[in-house]
mmCIF file of C-alpha atoms in Angstrom:
data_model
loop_
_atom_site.group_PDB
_atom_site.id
_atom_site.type_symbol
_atom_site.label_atom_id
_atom_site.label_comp_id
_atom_site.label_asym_id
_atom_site.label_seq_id
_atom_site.Cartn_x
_atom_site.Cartn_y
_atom_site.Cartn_z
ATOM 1 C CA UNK A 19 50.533 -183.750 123.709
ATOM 2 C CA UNK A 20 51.839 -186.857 126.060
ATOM 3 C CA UNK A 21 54.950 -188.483 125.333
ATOM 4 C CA UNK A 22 54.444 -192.349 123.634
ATOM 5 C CA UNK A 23 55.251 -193.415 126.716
ATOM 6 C CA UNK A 24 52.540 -191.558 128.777
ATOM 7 C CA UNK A 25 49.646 -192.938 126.298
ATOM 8 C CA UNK A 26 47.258 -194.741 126.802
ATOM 9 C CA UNK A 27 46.184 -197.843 124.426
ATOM 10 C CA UNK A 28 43.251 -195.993 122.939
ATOM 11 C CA UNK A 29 45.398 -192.522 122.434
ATOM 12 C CA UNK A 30 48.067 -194.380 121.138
ATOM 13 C CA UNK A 31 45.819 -196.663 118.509
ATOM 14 C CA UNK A 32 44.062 -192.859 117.497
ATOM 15 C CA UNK A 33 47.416 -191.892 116.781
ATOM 16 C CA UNK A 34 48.605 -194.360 114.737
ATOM 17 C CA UNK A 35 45.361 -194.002 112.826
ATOM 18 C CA UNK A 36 46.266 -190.551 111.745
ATOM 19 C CA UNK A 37 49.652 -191.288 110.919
ATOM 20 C CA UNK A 38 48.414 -193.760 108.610
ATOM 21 C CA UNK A 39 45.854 -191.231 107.344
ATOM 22 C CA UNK A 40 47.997 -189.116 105.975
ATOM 23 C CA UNK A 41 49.322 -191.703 103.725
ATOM 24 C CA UNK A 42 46.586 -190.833 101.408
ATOM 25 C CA UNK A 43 47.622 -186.958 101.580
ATOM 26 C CA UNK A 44 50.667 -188.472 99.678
ATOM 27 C CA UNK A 45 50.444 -187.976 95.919
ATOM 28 C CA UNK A 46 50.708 -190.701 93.894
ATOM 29 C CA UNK A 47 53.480 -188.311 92.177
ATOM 30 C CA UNK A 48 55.112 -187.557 95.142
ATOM 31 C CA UNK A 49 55.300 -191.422 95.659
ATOM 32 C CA UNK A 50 56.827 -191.760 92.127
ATOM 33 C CA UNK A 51 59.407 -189.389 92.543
ATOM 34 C CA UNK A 52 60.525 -190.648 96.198
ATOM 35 C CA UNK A 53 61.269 -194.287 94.472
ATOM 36 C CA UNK A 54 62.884 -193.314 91.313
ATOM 37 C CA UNK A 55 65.356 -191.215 94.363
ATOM 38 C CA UNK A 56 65.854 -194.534 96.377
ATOM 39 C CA UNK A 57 66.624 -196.137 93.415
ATOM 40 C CA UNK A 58 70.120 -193.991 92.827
ATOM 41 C CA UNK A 59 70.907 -194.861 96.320
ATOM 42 C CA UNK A 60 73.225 -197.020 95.324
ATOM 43 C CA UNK A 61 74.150 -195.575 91.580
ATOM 44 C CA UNK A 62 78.059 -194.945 92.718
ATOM 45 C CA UNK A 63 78.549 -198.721 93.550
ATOM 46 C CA UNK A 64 76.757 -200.047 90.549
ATOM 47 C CA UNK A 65 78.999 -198.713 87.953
ATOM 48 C CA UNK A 66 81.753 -200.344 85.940
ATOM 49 C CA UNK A 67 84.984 -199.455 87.450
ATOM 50 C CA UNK A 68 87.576 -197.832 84.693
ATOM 51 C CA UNK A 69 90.516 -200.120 84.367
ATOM 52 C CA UNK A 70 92.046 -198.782 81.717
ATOM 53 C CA UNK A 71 92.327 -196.253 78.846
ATOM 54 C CA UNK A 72 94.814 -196.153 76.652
ATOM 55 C CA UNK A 73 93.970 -191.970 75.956
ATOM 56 C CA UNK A 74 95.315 -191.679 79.336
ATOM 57 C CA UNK A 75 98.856 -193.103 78.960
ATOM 58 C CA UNK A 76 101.792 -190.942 78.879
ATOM 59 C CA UNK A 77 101.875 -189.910 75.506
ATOM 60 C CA UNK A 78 98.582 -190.592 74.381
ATOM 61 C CA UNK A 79 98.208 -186.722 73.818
ATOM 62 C CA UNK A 80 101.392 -186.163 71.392
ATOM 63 C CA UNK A 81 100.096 -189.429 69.594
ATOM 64 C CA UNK A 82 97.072 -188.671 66.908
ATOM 65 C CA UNK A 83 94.164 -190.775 67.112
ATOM 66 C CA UNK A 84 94.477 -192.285 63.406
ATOM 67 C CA UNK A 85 98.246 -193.798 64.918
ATOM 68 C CA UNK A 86 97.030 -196.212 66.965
ATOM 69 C CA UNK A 87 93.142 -197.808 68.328
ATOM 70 C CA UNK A 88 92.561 -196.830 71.498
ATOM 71 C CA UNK A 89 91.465 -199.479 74.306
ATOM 72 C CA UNK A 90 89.376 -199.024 77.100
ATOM 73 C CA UNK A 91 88.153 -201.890 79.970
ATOM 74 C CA UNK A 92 86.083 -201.566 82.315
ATOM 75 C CA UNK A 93 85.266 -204.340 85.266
ATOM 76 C CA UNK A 94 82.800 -205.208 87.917
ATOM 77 C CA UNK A 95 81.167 -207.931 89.461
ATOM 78 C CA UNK A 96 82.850 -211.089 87.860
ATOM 79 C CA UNK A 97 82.716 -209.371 84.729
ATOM 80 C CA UNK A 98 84.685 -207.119 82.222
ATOM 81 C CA UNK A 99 83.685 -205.077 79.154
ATOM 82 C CA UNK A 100 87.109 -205.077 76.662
ATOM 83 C CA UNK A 101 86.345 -202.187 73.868
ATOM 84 C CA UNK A 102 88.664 -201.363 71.355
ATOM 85 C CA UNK A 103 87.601 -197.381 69.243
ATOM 86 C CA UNK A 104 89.456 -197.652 65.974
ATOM 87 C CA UNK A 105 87.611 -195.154 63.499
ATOM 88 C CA UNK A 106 84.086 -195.561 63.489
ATOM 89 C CA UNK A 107 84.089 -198.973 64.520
ATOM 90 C CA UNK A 108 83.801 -200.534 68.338
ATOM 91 C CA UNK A 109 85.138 -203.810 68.571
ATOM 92 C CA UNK A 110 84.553 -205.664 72.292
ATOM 93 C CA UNK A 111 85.240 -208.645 74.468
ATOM 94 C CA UNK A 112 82.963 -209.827 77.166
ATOM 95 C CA UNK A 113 84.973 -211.890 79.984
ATOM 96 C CA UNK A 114 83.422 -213.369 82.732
ATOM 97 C CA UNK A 115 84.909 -214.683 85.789
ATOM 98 C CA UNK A 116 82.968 -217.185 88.210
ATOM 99 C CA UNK A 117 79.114 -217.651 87.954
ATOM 100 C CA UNK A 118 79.572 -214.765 85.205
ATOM 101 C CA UNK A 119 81.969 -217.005 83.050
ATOM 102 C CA UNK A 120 79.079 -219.232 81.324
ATOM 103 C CA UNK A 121 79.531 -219.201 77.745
ATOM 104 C CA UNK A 122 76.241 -220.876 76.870
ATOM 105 C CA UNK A 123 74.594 -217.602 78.457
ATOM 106 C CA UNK A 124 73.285 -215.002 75.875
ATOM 107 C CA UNK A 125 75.275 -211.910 76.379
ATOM 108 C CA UNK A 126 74.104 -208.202 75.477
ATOM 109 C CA UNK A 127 76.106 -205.161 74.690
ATOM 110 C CA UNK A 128 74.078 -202.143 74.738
ATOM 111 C CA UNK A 129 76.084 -198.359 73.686
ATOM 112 C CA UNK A 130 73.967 -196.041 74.434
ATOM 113 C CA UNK A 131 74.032 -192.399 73.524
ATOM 114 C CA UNK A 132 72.443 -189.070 75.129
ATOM 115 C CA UNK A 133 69.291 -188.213 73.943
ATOM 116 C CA UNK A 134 68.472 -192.001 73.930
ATOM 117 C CA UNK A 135 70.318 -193.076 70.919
ATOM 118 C CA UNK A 136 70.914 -197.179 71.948
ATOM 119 C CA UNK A 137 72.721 -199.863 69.494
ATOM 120 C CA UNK A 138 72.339 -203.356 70.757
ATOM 121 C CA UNK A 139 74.646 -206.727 69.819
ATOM 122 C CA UNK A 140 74.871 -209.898 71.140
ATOM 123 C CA UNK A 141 77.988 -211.505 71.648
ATOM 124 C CA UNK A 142 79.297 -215.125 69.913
ATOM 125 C CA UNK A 143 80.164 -217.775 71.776
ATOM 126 C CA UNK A 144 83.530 -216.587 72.529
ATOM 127 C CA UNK A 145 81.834 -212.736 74.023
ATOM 128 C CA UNK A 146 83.255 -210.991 70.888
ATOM 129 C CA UNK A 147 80.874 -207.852 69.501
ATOM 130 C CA UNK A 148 81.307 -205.268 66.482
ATOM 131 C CA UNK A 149 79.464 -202.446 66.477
ATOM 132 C CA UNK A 150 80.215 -200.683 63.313
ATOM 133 C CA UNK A 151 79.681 -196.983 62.301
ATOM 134 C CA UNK A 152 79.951 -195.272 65.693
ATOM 135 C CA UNK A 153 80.823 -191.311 65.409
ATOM 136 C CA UNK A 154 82.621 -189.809 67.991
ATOM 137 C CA UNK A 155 80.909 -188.476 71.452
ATOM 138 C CA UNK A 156 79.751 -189.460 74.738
ATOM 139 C CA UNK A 157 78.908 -193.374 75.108
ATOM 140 C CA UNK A 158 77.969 -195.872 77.921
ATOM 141 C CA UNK A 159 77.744 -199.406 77.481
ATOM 142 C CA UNK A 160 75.627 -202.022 79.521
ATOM 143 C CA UNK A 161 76.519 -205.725 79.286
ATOM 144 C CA UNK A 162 74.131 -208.430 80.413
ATOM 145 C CA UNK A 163 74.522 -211.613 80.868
ATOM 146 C CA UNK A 164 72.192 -214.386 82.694
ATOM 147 C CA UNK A 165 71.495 -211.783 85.878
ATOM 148 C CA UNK A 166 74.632 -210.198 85.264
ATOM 149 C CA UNK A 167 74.803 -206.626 84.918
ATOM 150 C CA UNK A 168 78.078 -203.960 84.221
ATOM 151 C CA UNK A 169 77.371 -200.492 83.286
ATOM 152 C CA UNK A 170 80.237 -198.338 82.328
ATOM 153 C CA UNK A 171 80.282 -194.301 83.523
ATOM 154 C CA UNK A 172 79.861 -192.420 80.363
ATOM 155 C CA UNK A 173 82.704 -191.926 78.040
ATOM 156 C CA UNK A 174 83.935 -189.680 75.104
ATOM 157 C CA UNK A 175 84.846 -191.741 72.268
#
């Protein structure tokens, strides 16, 4: 076979038409699968940056959890998910900063669970949430907000 350069018009035309031929040798499956993967292209720089956790202060481990609640934040993106874990309750602030900071916009809190356990709370006017009766285990939370969107790595609570 010729190089591109050393075809002609018609040889180069035939060969486009089989490239784009074997698109239909692609699965619809196959095509499935190749955009849910382009889709976590960018999964690193959409989560919620941990900003703090009380658990991981000196001296969190000598301290029992029944002492004192524990606080966690997260932030991204002009916005910042405040949770505090005391017993089975969550209780949360949603802050927004900038075009994020509209308190007429609905916000969302959604803690989600493996196994697809989700609880789901809007915020008042001020971006404070309860979500009572929460066991202990591994947690996320999404927050949305007018286009706005934070999603925390998964926690242990």
């Amino acid at each position: 076979m010729s190089t591109w350069d050393e075809m002609t018009d018609d040889e180069l035309l035939a060969a486009l038409g089989e490239a784009v031929a074997e698109r239909s040798a692609v699965s619809e499956r196959r095509r499935e699968a190749a955009r849910s993967a382009y889709t976590w292209r960018s999964v690193d720089q959409e989560l919620a940056e941990l900003l703090h956790d009380s658990a991981l202060d000196a001296g969190a481990a000598v301290r029992s959890s029944a002492d004192v609640p524990r606080s966690i934040s997260f932030g991204r993106s002009g916005l910042t998910l405040e949770i505090e874990v005391e017993g089975d309750s969550v209780l949360g602030e949603v802050v927004g900063e900038g075009a994020a900071s509209d308190p007429t916009q609905p916000t969302t809190v959604t803690l989600l669970r493996p196994g697809g356990d989700e609880r789901q709370v809007e915020t008042d006017a001020a971006g404070f949430f309860r979500l009572p009766d929460i066991g202990p285990g591994p947690t996320r939370f999404i927050v949305e907000r007018a286009g706005w969107t934070l999603t925390t790595p998964w926690v242990t609570l």
